[in-house]
GROMACS .gro file of C-alpha atoms in nm:
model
  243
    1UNK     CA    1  -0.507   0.029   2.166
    2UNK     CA    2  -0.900   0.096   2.178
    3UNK     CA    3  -0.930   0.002   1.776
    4UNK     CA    4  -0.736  -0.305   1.879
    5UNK     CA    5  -0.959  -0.410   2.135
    6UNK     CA    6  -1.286  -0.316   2.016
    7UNK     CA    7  -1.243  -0.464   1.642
    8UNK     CA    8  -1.063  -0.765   1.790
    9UNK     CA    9  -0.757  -0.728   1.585
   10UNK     CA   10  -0.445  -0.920   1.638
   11UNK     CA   11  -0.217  -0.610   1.587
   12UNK     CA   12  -0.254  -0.250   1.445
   13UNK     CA   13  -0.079  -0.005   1.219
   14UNK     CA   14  -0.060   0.341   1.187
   15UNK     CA   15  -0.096   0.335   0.756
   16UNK     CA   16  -0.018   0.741   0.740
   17UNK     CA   17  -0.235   1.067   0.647
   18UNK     CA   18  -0.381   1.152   0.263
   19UNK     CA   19  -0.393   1.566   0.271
   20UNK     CA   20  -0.715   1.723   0.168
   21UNK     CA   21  -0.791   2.037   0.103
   22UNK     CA   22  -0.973   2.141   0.387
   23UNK     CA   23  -0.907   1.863   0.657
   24UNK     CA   24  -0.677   1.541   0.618
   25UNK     CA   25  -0.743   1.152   0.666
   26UNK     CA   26  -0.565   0.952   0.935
   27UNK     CA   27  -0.540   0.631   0.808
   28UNK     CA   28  -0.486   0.246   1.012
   29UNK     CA   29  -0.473  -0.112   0.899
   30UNK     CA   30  -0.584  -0.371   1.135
   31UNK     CA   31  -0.419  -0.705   1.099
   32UNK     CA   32  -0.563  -1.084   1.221
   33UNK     CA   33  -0.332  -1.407   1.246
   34UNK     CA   34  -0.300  -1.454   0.862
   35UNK     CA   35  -0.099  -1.177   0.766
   36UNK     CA   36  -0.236  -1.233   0.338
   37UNK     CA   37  -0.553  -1.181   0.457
   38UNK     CA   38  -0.724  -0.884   0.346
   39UNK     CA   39  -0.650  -0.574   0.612
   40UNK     CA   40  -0.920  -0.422   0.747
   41UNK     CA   41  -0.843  -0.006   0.723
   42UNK     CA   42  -1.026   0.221   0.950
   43UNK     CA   43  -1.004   0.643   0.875
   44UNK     CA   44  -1.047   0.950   1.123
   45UNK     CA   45  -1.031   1.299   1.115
   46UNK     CA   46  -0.935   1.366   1.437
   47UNK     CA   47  -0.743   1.041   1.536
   48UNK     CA   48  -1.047   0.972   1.821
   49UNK     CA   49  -1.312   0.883   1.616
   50UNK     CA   50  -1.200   0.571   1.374
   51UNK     CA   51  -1.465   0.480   1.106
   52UNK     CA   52  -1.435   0.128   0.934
   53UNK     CA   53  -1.369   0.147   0.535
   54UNK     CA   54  -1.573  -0.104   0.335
   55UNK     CA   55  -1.302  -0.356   0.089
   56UNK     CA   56  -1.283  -0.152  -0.254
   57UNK     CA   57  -1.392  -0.306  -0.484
   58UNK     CA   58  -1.315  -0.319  -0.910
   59UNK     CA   59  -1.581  -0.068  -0.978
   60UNK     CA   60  -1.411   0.145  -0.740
   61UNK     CA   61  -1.073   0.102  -0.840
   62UNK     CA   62  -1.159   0.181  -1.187
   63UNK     CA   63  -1.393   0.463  -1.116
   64UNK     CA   64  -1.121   0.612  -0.896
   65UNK     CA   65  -0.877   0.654  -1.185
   66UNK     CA   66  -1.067   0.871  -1.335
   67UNK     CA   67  -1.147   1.125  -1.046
   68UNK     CA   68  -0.815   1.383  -1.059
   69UNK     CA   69  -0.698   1.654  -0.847
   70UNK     CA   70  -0.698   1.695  -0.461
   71UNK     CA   71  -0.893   1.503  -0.196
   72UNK     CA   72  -1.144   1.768  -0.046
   73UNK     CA   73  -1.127   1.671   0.357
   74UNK     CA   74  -1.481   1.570   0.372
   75UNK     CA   75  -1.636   1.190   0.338
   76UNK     CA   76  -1.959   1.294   0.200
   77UNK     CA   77  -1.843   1.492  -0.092
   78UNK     CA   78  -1.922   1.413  -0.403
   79UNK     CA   79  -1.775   1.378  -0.709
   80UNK     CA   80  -1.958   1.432  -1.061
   81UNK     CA   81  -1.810   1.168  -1.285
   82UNK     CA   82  -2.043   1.352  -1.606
   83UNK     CA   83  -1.860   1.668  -1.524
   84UNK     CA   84  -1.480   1.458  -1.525
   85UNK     CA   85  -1.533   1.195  -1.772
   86UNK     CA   86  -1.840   1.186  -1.970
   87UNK     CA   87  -1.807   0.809  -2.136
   88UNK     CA   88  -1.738   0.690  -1.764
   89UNK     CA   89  -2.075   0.874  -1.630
   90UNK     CA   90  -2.265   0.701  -1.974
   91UNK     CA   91  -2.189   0.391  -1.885
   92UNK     CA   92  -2.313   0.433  -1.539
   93UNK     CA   93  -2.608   0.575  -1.601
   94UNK     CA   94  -2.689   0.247  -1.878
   95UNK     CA   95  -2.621   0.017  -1.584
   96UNK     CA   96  -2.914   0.199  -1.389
   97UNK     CA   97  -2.626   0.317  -1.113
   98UNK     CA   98  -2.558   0.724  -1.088
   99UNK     CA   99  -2.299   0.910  -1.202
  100UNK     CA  100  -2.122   1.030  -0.924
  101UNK     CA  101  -1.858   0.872  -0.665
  102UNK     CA  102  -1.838   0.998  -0.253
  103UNK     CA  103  -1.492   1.084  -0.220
  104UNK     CA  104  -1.514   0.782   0.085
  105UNK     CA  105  -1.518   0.569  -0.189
  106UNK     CA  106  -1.239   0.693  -0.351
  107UNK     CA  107  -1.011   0.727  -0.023
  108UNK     CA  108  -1.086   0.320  -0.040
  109UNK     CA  109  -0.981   0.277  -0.376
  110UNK     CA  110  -0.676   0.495  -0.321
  111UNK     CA  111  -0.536   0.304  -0.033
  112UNK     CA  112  -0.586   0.031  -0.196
  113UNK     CA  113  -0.390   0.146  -0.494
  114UNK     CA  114  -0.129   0.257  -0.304
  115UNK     CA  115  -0.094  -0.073  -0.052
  116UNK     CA  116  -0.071  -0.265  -0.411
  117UNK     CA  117   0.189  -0.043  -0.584
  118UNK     CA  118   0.434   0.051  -0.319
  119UNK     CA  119   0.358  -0.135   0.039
  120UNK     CA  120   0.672  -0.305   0.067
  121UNK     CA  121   0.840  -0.564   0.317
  122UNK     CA  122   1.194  -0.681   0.338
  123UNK     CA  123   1.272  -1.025   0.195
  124UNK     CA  124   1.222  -1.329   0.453
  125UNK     CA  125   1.044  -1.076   0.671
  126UNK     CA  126   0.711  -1.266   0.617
  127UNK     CA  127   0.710  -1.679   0.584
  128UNK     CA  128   0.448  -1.863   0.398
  129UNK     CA  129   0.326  -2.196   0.532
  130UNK     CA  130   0.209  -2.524   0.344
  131UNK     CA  131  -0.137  -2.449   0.360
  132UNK     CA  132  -0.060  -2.099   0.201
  133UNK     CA  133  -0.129  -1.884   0.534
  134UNK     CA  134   0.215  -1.551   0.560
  135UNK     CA  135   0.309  -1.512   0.909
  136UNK     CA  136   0.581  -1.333   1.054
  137UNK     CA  137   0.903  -1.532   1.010
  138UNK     CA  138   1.073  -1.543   1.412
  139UNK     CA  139   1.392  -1.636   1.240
  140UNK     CA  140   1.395  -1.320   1.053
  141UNK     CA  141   1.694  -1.071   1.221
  142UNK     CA  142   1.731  -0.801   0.963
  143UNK     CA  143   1.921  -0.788   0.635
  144UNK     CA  144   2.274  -0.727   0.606
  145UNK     CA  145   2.369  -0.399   0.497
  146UNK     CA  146   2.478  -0.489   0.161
  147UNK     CA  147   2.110  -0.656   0.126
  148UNK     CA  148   1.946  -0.385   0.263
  149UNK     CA  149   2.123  -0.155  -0.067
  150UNK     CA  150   1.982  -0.386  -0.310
  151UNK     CA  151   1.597  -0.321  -0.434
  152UNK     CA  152   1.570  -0.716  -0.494
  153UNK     CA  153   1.586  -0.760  -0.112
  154UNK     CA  154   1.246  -0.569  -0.116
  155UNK     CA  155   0.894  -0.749  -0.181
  156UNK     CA  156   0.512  -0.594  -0.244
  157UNK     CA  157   0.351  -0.690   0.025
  158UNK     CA  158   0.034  -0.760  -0.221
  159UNK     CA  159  -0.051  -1.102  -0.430
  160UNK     CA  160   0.221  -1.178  -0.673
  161UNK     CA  161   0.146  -1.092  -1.079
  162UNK     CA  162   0.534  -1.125  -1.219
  163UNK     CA  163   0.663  -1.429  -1.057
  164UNK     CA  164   0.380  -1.641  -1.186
  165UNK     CA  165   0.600  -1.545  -1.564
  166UNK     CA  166   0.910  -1.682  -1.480
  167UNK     CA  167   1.066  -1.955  -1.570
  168UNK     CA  168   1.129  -2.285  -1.368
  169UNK     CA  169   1.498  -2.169  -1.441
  170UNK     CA  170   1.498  -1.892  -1.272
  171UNK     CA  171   1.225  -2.039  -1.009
  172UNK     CA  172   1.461  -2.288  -0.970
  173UNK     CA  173   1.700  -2.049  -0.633
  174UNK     CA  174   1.423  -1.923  -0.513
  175UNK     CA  175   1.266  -2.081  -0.144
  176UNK     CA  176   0.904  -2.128  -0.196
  177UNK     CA  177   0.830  -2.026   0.154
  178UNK     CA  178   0.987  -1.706   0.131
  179UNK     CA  179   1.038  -1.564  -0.225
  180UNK     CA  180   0.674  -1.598  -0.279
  181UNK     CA  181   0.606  -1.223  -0.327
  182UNK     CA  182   0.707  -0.985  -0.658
  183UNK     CA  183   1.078  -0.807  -0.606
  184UNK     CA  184   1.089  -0.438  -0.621
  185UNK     CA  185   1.407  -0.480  -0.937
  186UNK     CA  186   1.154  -0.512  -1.208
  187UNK     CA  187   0.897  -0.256  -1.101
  188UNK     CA  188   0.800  -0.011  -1.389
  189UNK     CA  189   0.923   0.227  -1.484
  190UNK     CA  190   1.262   0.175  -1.371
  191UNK     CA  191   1.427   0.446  -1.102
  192UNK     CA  192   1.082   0.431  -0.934
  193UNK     CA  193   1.283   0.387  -0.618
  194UNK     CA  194   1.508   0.622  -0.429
  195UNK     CA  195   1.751   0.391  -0.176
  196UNK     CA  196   1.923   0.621   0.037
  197UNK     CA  197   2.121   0.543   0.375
  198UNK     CA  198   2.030   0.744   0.649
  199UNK     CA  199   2.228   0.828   1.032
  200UNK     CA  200   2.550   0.713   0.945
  201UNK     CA  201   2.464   0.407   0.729
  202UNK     CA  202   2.225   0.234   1.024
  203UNK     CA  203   1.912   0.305   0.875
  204UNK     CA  204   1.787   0.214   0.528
  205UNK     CA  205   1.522   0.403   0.346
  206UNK     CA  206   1.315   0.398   0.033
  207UNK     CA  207   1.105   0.660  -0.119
  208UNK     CA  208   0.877   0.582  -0.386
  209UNK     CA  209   0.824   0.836  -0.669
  210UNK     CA  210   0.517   0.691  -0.839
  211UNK     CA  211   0.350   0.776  -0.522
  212UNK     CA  212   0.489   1.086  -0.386
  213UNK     CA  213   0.493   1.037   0.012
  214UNK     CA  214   0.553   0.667   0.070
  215UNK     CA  215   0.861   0.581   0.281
  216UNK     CA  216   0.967   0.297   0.393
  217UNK     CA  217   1.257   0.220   0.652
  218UNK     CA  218   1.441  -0.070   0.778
  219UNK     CA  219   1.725  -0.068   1.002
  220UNK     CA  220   2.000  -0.377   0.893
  221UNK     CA  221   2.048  -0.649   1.110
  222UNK     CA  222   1.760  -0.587   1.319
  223UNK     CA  223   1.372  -0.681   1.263
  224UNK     CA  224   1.273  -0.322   1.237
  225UNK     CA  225   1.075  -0.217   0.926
  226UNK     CA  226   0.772  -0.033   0.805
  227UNK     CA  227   0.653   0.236   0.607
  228UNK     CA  228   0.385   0.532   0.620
  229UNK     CA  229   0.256   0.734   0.343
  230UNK     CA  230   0.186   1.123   0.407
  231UNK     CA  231   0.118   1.254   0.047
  232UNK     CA  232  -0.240   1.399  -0.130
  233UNK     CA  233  -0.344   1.074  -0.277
  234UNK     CA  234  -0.184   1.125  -0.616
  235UNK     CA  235   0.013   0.933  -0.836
  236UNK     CA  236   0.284   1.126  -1.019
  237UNK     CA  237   0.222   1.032  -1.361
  238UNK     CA  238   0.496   1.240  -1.521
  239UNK     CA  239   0.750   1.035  -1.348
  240UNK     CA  240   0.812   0.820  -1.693
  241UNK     CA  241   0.928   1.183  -1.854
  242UNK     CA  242   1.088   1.300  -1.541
  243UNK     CA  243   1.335   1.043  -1.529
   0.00000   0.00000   0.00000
């Protein structure tokens, strides 16, 4: 309630908690009217103190790939980019900037990454208007339960890159104002997702396995959704030979 009123955000939500090594980071996402709009995320160590992130940016997102291995708890650590890729750190240092990357930087880019990849809504949870602003659809009373089992009744919450390559034919049942986000069916590489049913068959979760630590919930027939990440920030790369 105090983020929400003193950042002036329309609503607020708890993201989850990246593990470091010697301290953890409590993550939320403030939201305004347009729900598209870039979310402004806010980190704490303590859950009193809430520190505004800065939007990541390419360089970070590409500089953040190449940083491996645990988050260390602290803000103003710093990474040596020469020390973990040394073509990386040369091409920094020819663009005048220096090698190295504060691991705030990279808790940025990873939120970022993982917001993209696995932050997921139900379909028709979110409505998009004429003018292209996504609000929260008031018709919207849950899926069915036989929905809810299927990973096409799941959307990334992020813009669309696969439904700008189909065809008009298969365009062609889709509603504009709803189906204009990617569906979780095609997501690489397949069996990404684990849909289990939960307390008898009333609850409805999904656990990515890309990034170790996302799950998301919704309970059928009612507007109840989210998810929360508690993981270390990593992506499990050997899921394409674990599966």
């Amino acid at each position: 309630p105090l983020v929400q009123r003193d950042y002036r955000f329309e609503r607020v939500w708890f993201w989850g908690c990246i593990q470091g090594v010697r301290g953890a980071y409590y993550i939320a996402e403030g939201l305004g009217p347009d729900r598209a709009a870039p979310r402004s995320r806010l980190y704490s160590l303590n859950c009193l103190d809430w520190s505004l992130l800065t939007p990541a940016t390419k360089e970070m997102l590409a500089l953040a790939e190449q940083v491996k291995g645990r988050f260390q708890g602290d803000p103003s650590f710093e990474y040596n980019l020469s020390e973990i890729n040394a073509e990386a750190a040369a091409r920094l240092m020819e663009s005048g900037k220096e090698p190295v990357m504060k691991e705030e930087a990279r808790l940025i880019a990873t939120i970022e990454q993982i917001d993209r990849a696995v932050g997921i809504v139900p379909r028709g949870a979110f409505v998009k208007t004429p003018l292209g602003s996504v609000h929260e659809n008031r018709h919207f009373e849950g899926l069915s339960l036989v929905e809810a089992k299927k990973l096409s009744s799941y959307f990334h919450f992020t813009k669309p890159v696969n439904l700008k390559n189909k065809t008009l034919l298969e365009k062609a049942d889709l509603d504009p104002s709803i189906d204009f986000l990617d569906s979780l069916e095609h997501d690489i590489p397949r069996g990404s997702w684990s849909i289990q049913l939960e307390k008898g068959g009333t609850v409805v979760v999904l656990r990515s396995l890309l990034w170790l630590g996302l799950t998301f919930y919704h309970v059928p027939m009612t507007k109840q959704f989210g998810y929360v990440y508690f993981g270390t920030g990593e992506k499990n790369l050997d899921l394409p030979f674990m599966l």
